Amino acid sequence: MSRGGQKTDRDDGPERRCIATAEVQPKHGLLRFVIGPDGQVAPDLAEKLPGRGIWVAADRAALELAVKKNLFSRAAKQPVTIPPDLIEKVEAGLVRRLTDLIALSRKAGGAVAGFEKVKDWLATKQVKVLLQATDGSERGKSKLWTPTGARYFSVLTAQELGLAFGRQSVIHGALAAGGLAPRVVEGAAKLQGLRKADGGHPAGKDERNA
């Protein structure tokens, strides 16, 4: 299976229309925004804030278009204020949510970090997600493989991935199937769209057959 891509494990569920692209798609591939009492646009990444949701595809170009043309005002049918750092806030929020999910998986025994541990899991466990730092060595990253049916993401820096595992920095991480893995996949896919990060270089050869 090729690394990266935007498709998630959930291909159905409630759908919403993106205000930038006008495309209707499952909401797990979109970002929700609401208009606060002060008329300011606020991201609702947890999708729990009250008010009518305004949806934008989890794609930097779509969000930039929504901001540039103030499509939020049209969708809300009222004048709104867009924070100058809205896109940066969304990106930072997605990073925080993703690292929190990985940390929870680690505490539950569903995630490991480090080249040797990840390599061992790839050979012995049902790995669902392979995570590698964007600033890690390409040579080192290519030595690990993405199992059939698993997902690969390179969307977090070594420092960000380290935060998730309680370390200063981490290059390689893996999540077992089940647990929070589906939510990690969803969160990583959204962050990938915002960062236009490396969706994945060709997988290295399967070292189990080397």
Short mmCIF file of C-alpha atoms in Angstrom, two decimals:
data_model
loop_
_atom_site.label_atom_id
_atom_site.label_comp_id
_atom_site.label_asym_id
_atom_site.label_seq_id
_atom_site.Cartn_x
_atom_site.Cartn_y
_atom_site.Cartn_z
CA MET A 1 0.00 0.00 0.00
CA SER A 2 1.35 3.44 -0.84
CA ARG A 3 2.15 5.80 1.99
CA GLY A 4 0.20 8.93 2.74
CA GLY A 5 -2.97 10.01 0.99
CA GLN A 6 -6.05 11.62 2.38
CA LYS A 7 -8.37 8.65 2.54
CA THR A 8 -9.22 7.54 6.06
CA ASP A 9 -10.64 4.32 7.39
CA ARG A 10 -14.10 5.85 7.57
CA ASP A 11 -15.63 6.48 4.19
CA ASP A 12 -19.15 7.23 5.32
CA GLY A 13 -20.88 9.15 8.08
CA PRO A 14 -22.35 12.67 8.15
CA GLU A 15 -21.41 14.90 5.24
CA ARG A 16 -20.87 18.64 5.10
CA ARG A 17 -20.15 21.17 2.34
CA CYS A 18 -16.84 23.00 2.25
CA ILE A 19 -17.38 26.75 1.90
CA ALA A 20 -14.22 27.09 -0.20
CA THR A 21 -14.54 24.22 -2.67
CA ALA A 22 -18.33 23.75 -2.50
CA GLU A 23 -17.68 20.01 -2.39
CA VAL A 24 -19.73 17.78 -0.10
CA GLN A 25 -17.72 15.15 1.74
CA PRO A 26 -17.70 13.21 5.02
CA LYS A 27 -17.07 15.65 7.82
CA HIS A 28 -14.06 13.73 9.14
CA GLY A 29 -12.13 15.29 6.27
CA LEU A 30 -13.25 18.82 7.12
CA LEU A 31 -12.49 21.43 9.77
CA ARG A 32 -15.32 23.01 11.75
CA PHE A 33 -15.50 26.69 12.61
CA VAL A 34 -18.04 28.71 14.57
CA ILE A 35 -18.72 32.41 14.97
CA GLY A 36 -18.26 33.59 18.53
CA PRO A 37 -20.46 36.10 20.36
CA ASP A 38 -17.96 38.80 19.37
CA GLY A 39 -18.39 37.96 15.69
CA GLN A 40 -14.94 36.39 15.43
CA VAL A 41 -14.25 33.17 13.54
CA ALA A 42 -13.03 30.44 15.87
CA PRO A 43 -11.81 26.92 15.00
CA ASP A 44 -13.73 24.10 16.64
CA LEU A 45 -11.42 21.15 16.10
CA ALA A 46 -13.21 19.05 18.73
CA GLU A 47 -16.56 19.84 17.05
CA LYS A 48 -18.20 20.58 20.37
CA LEU A 49 -18.69 24.35 20.44
CA PRO A 50 -22.27 25.62 20.25
CA GLY A 51 -23.52 27.41 17.20
CA ARG A 52 -23.93 26.68 13.52
CA GLY A 53 -20.88 24.99 12.12
CA ILE A 54 -19.01 26.35 9.12
CA TRP A 55 -16.92 23.72 7.37
CA VAL A 56 -13.71 23.97 5.37
CA ALA A 57 -11.78 21.10 3.82
CA ALA A 58 -8.66 20.11 5.77
CA ASP A 59 -6.46 21.58 3.06
CA ARG A 60 -4.27 24.66 3.33
CA ALA A 61 -5.29 26.00 -0.08
CA ALA A 62 -8.97 25.72 0.79
CA LEU A 63 -8.50 27.44 4.13
CA GLU A 64 -6.38 30.19 2.60
CA LEU A 65 -9.12 30.82 0.02
CA ALA A 66 -11.79 30.96 2.72
CA VAL A 67 -9.72 33.52 4.62
CA LYS A 68 -8.70 35.59 1.59
CA LYS A 69 -12.25 35.95 0.26
CA ASN A 70 -13.84 36.01 3.72
CA LEU A 71 -16.16 33.17 2.80
CA PHE A 72 -16.94 32.77 6.49
CA SER A 73 -19.02 35.95 6.37
CA ARG A 74 -21.04 34.67 3.43
CA ALA A 75 -21.60 31.31 5.12
CA ALA A 76 -22.60 32.94 8.41
CA LYS A 77 -24.78 35.50 6.61
CA GLN A 78 -23.32 38.24 8.78
CA PRO A 79 -20.13 40.32 9.04
CA VAL A 80 -17.39 38.39 10.83
CA THR A 81 -13.84 39.05 11.94
CA ILE A 82 -11.09 36.64 10.91
CA PRO A 83 -8.08 36.51 13.24
CA PRO A 84 -4.88 37.26 11.26
CA ASP A 85 -3.31 34.07 12.63
CA LEU A 86 -6.32 31.80 12.08
CA ILE A 87 -4.47 29.28 9.90
CA GLU A 88 -1.58 29.12 12.37
CA LYS A 89 -4.05 28.55 15.21
CA VAL A 90 -5.68 25.70 13.31
CA GLU A 91 -2.33 24.08 12.57
CA ALA A 92 -1.14 24.40 16.17
CA GLY A 93 -4.44 22.99 17.41
CA LEU A 94 -4.18 19.99 15.10
CA VAL A 95 -0.63 19.33 16.29
CA ARG A 96 -1.73 19.49 19.91
CA ARG A 97 -4.69 17.15 19.35
CA LEU A 98 -2.57 14.66 17.42
CA THR A 99 0.26 14.54 19.96
CA ASP A 100 -2.28 14.17 22.78
CA LEU A 101 -3.89 11.20 21.01
CA ILE A 102 -0.52 9.54 20.45
CA ALA A 103 0.40 10.15 24.11
CA LEU A 104 -2.85 8.52 25.27
CA SER A 105 -2.15 5.55 23.00
CA ARG A 106 1.34 5.24 24.46
CA LYS A 107 0.03 5.29 28.02
CA ALA A 108 -2.45 2.55 27.13
CA GLY A 109 0.32 0.40 25.68
CA GLY A 110 -0.81 0.95 22.11
CA ALA A 111 2.17 2.90 20.79
CA VAL A 112 5.97 2.64 20.81
CA ALA A 113 8.87 4.83 19.70
CA GLY A 114 12.41 4.19 18.59
CA PHE A 115 13.77 2.42 15.51
CA GLU A 116 14.32 -1.01 17.08
CA LYS A 117 11.01 -1.10 18.95
CA VAL A 118 9.08 0.04 15.89
CA LYS A 119 10.89 -2.51 13.73
CA ASP A 120 10.01 -5.25 16.22
CA TRP A 121 6.35 -4.21 16.25
CA LEU A 122 6.22 -4.17 12.46
CA ALA A 123 7.45 -7.75 12.47
CA THR A 124 5.35 -9.10 15.34
CA LYS A 125 2.25 -6.96 15.85
CA GLN A 126 -0.72 -5.70 13.88
CA VAL A 127 0.52 -2.15 13.32
CA LYS A 128 -2.09 0.33 12.09
CA VAL A 129 -0.06 3.54 11.89
CA LEU A 130 3.62 4.18 11.16
CA LEU A 131 4.76 7.68 12.13
CA GLN A 132 8.08 9.20 11.17
CA ALA A 133 9.41 12.70 11.83
CA THR A 134 9.46 15.13 8.93
CA ASP A 135 13.02 16.13 9.78
CA GLY A 136 14.33 12.61 10.28
CA SER A 137 16.94 10.99 8.07
CA GLU A 138 15.39 9.76 4.84
CA ARG A 139 17.84 6.89 4.82
CA GLY A 140 16.79 5.82 8.29
CA LYS A 141 13.09 6.20 7.56
CA SER A 142 13.32 4.13 4.39
CA LYS A 143 14.52 1.14 6.41
CA LEU A 144 11.06 0.69 7.93
CA TRP A 145 8.10 -0.57 5.97
CA THR A 146 4.38 0.16 6.04
CA PRO A 147 2.40 -3.05 6.59
CA THR A 148 -0.46 -3.89 4.25
CA GLY A 149 -3.59 -2.13 5.45
CA ALA A 150 -1.65 0.28 7.66
CA ARG A 151 -1.18 4.03 7.22
CA TYR A 152 2.02 6.04 7.03
CA PHE A 153 2.35 9.68 8.06
CA SER A 154 5.26 12.09 8.18
CA VAL A 155 3.55 15.20 9.52
CA LEU A 156 5.18 15.89 12.89
CA THR A 157 8.70 17.12 13.58
CA ALA A 158 11.02 15.05 15.77
CA GLN A 159 10.40 17.45 18.64
CA GLU A 160 6.61 17.26 18.25
CA LEU A 161 6.68 13.48 18.02
CA GLY A 162 8.95 13.49 21.05
CA LEU A 163 6.35 15.39 23.06
CA ALA A 164 3.85 12.65 22.32
CA PHE A 165 6.22 10.01 23.67
CA GLY A 166 7.58 11.99 26.60
CA ARG A 167 11.03 12.41 25.06
CA GLN A 168 13.10 15.28 23.72
CA SER A 169 12.78 13.98 20.16
CA VAL A 170 11.51 10.92 18.33
CA ILE A 171 12.01 9.93 14.68
CA HIS A 172 10.07 6.66 14.47
CA GLY A 173 6.77 5.70 16.11
CA ALA A 174 4.08 3.08 15.60
CA LEU A 175 0.53 2.48 16.80
CA ALA A 176 -1.14 -0.89 17.11
CA ALA A 177 -4.51 -1.53 15.50
CA GLY A 178 -7.56 -0.69 17.56
CA GLY A 179 -7.79 1.79 20.39
CA LEU A 180 -7.17 5.37 19.31
CA ALA A 181 -5.51 4.46 16.02
CA PRO A 182 -8.50 5.50 13.85
CA ARG A 183 -8.56 8.92 15.52
CA VAL A 184 -4.81 9.30 15.05
CA VAL A 185 -5.23 8.50 11.35
CA GLU A 186 -7.96 11.12 11.05
CA GLY A 187 -5.97 13.74 12.93
CA ALA A 188 -2.77 13.07 11.00
CA ALA A 189 -4.62 13.28 7.68
CA LYS A 190 -6.02 16.69 8.60
CA LEU A 191 -2.63 17.98 9.70
CA GLN A 192 -1.09 16.63 6.51
CA GLY A 193 -3.55 18.70 4.51
CA LEU A 194 -2.69 21.85 6.45
CA ARG A 195 1.05 21.37 6.37
CA LYS A 196 1.32 19.91 2.90
CA ALA A 197 3.79 17.60 4.57
CA ASP A 198 5.52 14.66 2.96
CA GLY A 199 2.73 12.20 2.41
CA GLY A 200 5.35 9.52 2.19
CA HIS A 201 8.24 8.49 0.11
CA PRO A 202 8.16 5.00 -1.41
CA ALA A 203 8.16 2.37 1.30
CA GLY A 204 11.44 0.68 2.01
CA LYS A 205 11.71 -2.98 1.24
CA ASP A 206 10.08 -5.32 3.71
CA GLU A 207 13.02 -6.30 5.88
CA ARG A 208 11.17 -9.34 7.08
CA ASN A 209 11.86 -10.84 3.68
CA ALA A 210 15.41 -9.50 3.42
#
